[in-house]
Rosetta silent file (secondary structure, phi, psi, omega in degrees, C-alpha in Angstrom):
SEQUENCE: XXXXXXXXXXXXXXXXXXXXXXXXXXXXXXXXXXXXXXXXXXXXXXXXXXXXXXXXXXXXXXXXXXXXXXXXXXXXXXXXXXXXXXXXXXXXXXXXXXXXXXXXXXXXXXXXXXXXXXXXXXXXXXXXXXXXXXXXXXXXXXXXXXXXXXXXXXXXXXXXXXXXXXXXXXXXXXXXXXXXXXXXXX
SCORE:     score description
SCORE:     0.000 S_00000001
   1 L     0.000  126.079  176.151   18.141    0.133  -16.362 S_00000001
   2 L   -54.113  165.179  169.385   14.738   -1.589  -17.663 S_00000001
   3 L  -126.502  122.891  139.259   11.696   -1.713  -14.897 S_00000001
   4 L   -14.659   63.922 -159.357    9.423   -5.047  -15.050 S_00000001
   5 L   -89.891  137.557  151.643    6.262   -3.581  -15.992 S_00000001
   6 L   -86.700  113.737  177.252    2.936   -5.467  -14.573 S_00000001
   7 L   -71.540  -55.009  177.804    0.044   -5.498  -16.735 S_00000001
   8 L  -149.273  162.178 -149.747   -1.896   -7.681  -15.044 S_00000001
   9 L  -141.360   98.593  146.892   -2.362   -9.547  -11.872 S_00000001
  10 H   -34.976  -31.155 -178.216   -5.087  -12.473  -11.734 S_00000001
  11 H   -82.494  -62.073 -167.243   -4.960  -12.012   -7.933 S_00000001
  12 H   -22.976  -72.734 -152.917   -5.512   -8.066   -8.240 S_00000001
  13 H   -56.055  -24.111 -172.817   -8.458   -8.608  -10.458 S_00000001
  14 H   -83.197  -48.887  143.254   -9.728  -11.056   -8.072 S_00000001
  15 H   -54.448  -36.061 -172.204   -9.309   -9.131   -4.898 S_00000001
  16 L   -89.511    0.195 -177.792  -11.085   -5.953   -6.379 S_00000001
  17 L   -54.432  -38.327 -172.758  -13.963   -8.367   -7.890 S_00000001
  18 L   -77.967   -5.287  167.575  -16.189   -8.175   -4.384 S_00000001
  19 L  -103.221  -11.993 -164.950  -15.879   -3.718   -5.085 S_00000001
  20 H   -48.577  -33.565 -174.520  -16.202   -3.868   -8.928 S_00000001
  21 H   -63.414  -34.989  171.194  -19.631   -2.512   -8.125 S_00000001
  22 H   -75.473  -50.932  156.517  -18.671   -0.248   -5.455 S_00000001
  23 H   -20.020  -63.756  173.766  -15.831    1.068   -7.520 S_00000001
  24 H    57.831 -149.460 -171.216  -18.425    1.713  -10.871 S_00000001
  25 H   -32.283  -26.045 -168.853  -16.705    4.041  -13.199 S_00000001
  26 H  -107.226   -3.534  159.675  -13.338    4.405  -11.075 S_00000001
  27 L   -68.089  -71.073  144.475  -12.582    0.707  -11.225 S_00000001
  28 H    13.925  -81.423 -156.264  -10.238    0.990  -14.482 S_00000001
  29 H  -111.902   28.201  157.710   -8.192    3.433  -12.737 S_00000001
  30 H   -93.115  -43.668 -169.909   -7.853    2.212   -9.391 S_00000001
  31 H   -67.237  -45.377  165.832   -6.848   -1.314  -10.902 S_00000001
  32 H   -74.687    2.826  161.744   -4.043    0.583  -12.820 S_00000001
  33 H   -97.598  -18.461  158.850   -2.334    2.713  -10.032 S_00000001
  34 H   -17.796  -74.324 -156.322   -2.376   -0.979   -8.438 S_00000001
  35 H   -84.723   -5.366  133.452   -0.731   -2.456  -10.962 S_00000001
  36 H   -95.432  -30.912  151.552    2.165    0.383  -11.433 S_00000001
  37 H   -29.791  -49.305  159.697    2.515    0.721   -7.836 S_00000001
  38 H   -77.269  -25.727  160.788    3.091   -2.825   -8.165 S_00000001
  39 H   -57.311  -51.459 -160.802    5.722   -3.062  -11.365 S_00000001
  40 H   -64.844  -59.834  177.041    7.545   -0.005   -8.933 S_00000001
  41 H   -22.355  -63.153 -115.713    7.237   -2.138   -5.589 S_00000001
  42 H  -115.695    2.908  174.452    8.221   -5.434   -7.069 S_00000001
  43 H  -114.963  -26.465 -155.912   11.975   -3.255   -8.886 S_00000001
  44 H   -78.542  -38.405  175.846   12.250   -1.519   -5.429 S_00000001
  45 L   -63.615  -13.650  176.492   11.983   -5.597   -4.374 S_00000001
  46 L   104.091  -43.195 -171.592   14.695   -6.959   -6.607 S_00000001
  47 L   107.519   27.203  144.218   11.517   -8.877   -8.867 S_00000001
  48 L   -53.038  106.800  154.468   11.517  -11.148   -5.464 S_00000001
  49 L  -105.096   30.161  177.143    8.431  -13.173   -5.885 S_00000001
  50 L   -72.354  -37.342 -167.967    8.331  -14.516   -2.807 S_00000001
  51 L   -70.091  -39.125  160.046    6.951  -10.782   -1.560 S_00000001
  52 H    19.691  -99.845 -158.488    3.945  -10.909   -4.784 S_00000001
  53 H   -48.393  -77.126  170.160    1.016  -12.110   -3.096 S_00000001
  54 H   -11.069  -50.178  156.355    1.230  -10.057   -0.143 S_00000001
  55 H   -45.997  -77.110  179.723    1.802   -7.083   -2.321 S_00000001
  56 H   -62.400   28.107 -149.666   -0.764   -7.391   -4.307 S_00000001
  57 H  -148.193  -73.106 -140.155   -3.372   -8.169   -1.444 S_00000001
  58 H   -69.221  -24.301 -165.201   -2.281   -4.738    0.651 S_00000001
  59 H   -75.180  -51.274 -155.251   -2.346   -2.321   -2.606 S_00000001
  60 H   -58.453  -22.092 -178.063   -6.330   -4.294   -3.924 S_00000001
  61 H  -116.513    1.515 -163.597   -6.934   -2.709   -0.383 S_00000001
  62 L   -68.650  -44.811  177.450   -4.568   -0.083    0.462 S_00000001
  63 L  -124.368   28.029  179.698   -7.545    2.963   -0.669 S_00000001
  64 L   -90.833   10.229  158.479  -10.585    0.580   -1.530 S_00000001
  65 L   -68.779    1.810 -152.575  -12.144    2.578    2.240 S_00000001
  66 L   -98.221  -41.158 -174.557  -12.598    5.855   -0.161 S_00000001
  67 L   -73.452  -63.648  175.464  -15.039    3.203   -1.736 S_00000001
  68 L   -84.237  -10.822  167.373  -16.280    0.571    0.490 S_00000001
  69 L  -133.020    0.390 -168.449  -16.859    3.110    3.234 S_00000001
  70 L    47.257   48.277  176.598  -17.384    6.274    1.692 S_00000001
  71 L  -124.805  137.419 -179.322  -14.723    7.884    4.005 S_00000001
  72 L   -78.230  -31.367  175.597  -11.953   10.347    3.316 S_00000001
  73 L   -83.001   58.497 -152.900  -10.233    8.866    6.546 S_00000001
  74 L  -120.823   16.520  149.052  -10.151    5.445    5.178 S_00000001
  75 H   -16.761  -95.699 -177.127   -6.527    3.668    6.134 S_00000001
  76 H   -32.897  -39.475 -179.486   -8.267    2.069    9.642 S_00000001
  77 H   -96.270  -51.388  175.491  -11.406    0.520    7.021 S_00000001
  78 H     4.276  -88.399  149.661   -8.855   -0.505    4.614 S_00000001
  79 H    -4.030  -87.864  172.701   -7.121   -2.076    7.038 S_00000001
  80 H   -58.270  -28.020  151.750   -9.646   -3.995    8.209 S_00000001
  81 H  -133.828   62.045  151.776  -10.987   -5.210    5.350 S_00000001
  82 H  -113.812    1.808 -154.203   -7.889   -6.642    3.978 S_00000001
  83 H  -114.688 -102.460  169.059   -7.034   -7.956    8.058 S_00000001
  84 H    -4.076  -54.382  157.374  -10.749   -9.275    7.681 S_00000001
  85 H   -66.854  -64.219 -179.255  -10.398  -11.252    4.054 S_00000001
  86 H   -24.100  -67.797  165.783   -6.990  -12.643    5.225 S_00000001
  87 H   -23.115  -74.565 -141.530   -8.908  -13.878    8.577 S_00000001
  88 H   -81.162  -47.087 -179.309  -11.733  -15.519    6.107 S_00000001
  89 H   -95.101    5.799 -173.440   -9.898  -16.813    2.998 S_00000001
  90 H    38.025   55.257  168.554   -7.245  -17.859    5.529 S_00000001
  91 L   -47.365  -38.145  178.776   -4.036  -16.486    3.577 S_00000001
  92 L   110.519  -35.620 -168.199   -1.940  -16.833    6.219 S_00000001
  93 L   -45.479  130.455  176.576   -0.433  -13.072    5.699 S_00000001
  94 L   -46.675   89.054 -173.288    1.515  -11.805    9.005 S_00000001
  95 H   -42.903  -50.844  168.706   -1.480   -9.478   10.253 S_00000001
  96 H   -53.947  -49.212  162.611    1.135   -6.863   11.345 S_00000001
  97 H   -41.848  -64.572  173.218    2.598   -6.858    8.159 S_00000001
  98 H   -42.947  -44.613 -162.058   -0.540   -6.621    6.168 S_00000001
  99 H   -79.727  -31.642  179.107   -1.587   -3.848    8.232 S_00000001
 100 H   -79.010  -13.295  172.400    1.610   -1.907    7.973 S_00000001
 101 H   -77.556   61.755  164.442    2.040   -1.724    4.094 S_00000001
 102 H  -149.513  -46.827  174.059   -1.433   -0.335    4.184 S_00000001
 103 H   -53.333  -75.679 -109.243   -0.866    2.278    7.678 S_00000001
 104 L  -101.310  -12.895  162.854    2.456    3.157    6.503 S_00000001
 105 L   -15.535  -28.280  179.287    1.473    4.292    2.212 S_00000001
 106 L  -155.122   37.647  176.383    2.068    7.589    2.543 S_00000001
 107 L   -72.306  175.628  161.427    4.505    8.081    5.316 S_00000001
 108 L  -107.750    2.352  169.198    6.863   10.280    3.841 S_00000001
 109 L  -118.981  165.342 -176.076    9.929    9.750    5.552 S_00000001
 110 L   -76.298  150.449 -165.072   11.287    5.922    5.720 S_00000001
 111 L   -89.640  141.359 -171.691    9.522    3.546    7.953 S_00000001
 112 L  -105.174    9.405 -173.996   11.786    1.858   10.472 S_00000001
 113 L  -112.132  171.222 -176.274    9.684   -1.139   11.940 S_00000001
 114 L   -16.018  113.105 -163.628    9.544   -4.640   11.519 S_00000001
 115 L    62.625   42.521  162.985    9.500   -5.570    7.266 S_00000001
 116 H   -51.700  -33.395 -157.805   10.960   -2.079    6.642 S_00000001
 117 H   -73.275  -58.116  157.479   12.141   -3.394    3.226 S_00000001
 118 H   -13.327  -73.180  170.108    8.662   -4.339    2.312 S_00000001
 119 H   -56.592  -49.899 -177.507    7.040   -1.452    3.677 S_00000001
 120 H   -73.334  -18.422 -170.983    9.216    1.121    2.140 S_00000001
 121 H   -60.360  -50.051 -164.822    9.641   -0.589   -1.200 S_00000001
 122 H   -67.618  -29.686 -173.319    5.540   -0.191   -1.484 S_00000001
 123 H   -66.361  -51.670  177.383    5.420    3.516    0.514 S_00000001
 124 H   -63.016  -11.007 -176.093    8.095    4.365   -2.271 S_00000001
 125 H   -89.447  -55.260  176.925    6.418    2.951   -4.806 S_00000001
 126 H   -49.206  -55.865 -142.934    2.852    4.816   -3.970 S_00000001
 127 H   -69.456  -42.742 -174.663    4.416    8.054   -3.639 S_00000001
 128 H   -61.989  -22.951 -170.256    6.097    7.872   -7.657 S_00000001
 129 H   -99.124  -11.482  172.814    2.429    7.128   -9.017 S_00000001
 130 H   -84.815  -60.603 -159.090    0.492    9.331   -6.599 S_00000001
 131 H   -72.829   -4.754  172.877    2.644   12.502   -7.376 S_00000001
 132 L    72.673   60.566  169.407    2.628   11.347  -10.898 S_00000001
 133 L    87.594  -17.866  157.498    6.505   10.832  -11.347 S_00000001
 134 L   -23.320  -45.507 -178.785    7.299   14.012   -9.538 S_00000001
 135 L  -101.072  145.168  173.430    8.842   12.075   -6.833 S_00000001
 136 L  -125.005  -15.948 -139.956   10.930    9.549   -8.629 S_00000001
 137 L   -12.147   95.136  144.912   13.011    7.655   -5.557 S_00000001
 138 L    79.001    7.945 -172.513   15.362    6.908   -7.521 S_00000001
 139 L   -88.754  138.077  169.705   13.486    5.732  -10.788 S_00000001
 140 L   -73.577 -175.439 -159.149   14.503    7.732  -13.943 S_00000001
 141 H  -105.172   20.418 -163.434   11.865    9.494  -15.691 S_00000001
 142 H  -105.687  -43.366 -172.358   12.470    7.245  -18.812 S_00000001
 143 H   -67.221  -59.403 -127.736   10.768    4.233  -16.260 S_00000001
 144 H   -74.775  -53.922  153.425    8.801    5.857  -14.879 S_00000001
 145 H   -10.261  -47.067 -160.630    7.159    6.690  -18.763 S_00000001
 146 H  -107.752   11.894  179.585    7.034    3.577  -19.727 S_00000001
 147 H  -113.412   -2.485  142.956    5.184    2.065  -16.777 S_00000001
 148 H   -72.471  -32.633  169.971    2.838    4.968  -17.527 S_00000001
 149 L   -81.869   -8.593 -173.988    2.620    4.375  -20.878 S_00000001
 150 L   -79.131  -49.301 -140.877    2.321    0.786  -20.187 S_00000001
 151 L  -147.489   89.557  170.791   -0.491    0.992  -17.726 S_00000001
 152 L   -46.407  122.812 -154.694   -2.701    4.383  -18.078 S_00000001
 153 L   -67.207  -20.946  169.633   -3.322    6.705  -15.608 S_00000001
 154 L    41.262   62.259  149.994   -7.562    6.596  -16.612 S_00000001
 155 L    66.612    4.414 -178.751   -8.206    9.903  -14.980 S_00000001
 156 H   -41.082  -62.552  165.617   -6.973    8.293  -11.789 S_00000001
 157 H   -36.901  -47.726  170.307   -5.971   11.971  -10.198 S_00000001
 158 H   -72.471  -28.494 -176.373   -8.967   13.240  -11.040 S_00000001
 159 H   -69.436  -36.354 -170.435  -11.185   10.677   -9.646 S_00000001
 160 H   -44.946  -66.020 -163.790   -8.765   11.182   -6.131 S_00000001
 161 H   -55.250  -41.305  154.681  -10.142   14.888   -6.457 S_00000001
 162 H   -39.709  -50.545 -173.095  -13.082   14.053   -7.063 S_00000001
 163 H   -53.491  -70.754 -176.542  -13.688   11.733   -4.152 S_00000001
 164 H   -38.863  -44.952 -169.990  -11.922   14.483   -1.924 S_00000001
 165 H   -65.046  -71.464 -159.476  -15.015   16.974   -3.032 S_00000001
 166 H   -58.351  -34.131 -179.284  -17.977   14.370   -2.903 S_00000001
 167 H   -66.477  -13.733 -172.905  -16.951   12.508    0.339 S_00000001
 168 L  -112.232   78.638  139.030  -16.806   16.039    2.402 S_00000001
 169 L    67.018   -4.596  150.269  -19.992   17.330    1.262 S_00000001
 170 L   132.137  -13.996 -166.002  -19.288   18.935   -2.117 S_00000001
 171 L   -96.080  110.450  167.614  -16.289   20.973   -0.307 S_00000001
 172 H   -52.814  -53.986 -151.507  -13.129   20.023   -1.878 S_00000001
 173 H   -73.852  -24.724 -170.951  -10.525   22.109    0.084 S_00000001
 174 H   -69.213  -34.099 -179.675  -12.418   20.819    3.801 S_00000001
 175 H   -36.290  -57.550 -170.298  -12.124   17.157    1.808 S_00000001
 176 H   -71.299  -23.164 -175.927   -8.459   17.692    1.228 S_00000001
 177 H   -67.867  -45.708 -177.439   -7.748   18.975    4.534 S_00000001
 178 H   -83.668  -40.121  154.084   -9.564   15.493    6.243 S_00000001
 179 H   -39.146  -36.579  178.379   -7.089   13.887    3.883 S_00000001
 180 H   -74.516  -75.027 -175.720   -4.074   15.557    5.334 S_00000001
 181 H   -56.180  -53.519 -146.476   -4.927   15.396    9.055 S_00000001
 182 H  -103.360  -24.343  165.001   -6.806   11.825    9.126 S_00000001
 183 H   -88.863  -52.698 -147.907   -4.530    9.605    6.192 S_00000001
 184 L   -87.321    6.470  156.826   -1.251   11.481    5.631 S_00000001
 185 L    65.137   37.477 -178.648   -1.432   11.993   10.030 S_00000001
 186 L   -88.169    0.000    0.000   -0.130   15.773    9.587 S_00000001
């Protein structure tokens, strides 16, 4: 079975415009685990483009707090300022929704509340491009290839680790550890 791959998203590019600066060097590969997190989302969805915009709005914000706040715990400013744009450009977007594809990114078992389909399609979706195809839910590794080969990983992993190091003070392993407790809630 083919996957949809998204190249590009006028809305993406549009949401991440007010961080290109904050971003610098790590825009490129932030914009691309977007946009296969969103080709994966949007097959887990059926291609239902009613679900799109919304999509694309929580992933331009789902990890721009690693950025925009210089925090390793950065869900809660996520959150807030995609809850906060919504408010402003007046989208309309269910606030409870918005906030839970953004909370709920990296539970690892499936989420059971309100817009489960939603939520899990995108939580399932992060998890094949964060582990880099490791996890497949249920995508062959023939997809998952070509929406990598489609849409390049640009050092994306590395930049994570990176991040992990500079935001805790040059110390990686306490970094990853404030990742662990304060996003993935262990």
């Amino acid at each position: 079975m083919s996957i949809a791959i998204i190249t590009e998203s006028p809305r993406v590019e549009s949401l991440l415009a007010p961080f290109r600066e904050q971003l610098g060097r790590d825009y490129i590969g932030y914009r691309n685990h977007i946009l296969r997190v969103l080709s994966y989302t949007m097959h887990f969805l059926g291609g239902d483009a009613r679900h799109r915009p919304i999509i694309e709005t929580a992933l331009a914000f789902h990890d721009i707090g690693m950025w925009s706040d210089g925090d390793l715990a950065y869900l809660e400013p996520s959150i807030a300022q995609a809850l906060d744009a919504n408010q402003r450009e007046g989208w309309g977007y269910n606030p409870a929704l918005l906030t839970a594809l953004i909370a709920e990114h990296h539970k690892l078992r499936p989420y059971r509340g309100p817009h489960a389909d939603l939520v899990n399609a995108l939580r399932k979706a992060d998890w094949i491009d964060a582990s880099g195809g490791m996890i497949r839910n249920g995508l062959s590794k023939a997809q998952i290839a070509a929406v990598t080969e489609a849409i390049p990983v640009e050092g994306f992993p590395q930049t994570l680790m990176r991040l992990a190091a500079d935001l805790a003070g040059g110390n990686r392993m306490r970094g990853l550890l404030r990742v662990l407790t304060r996003v993935y809630r262990l």
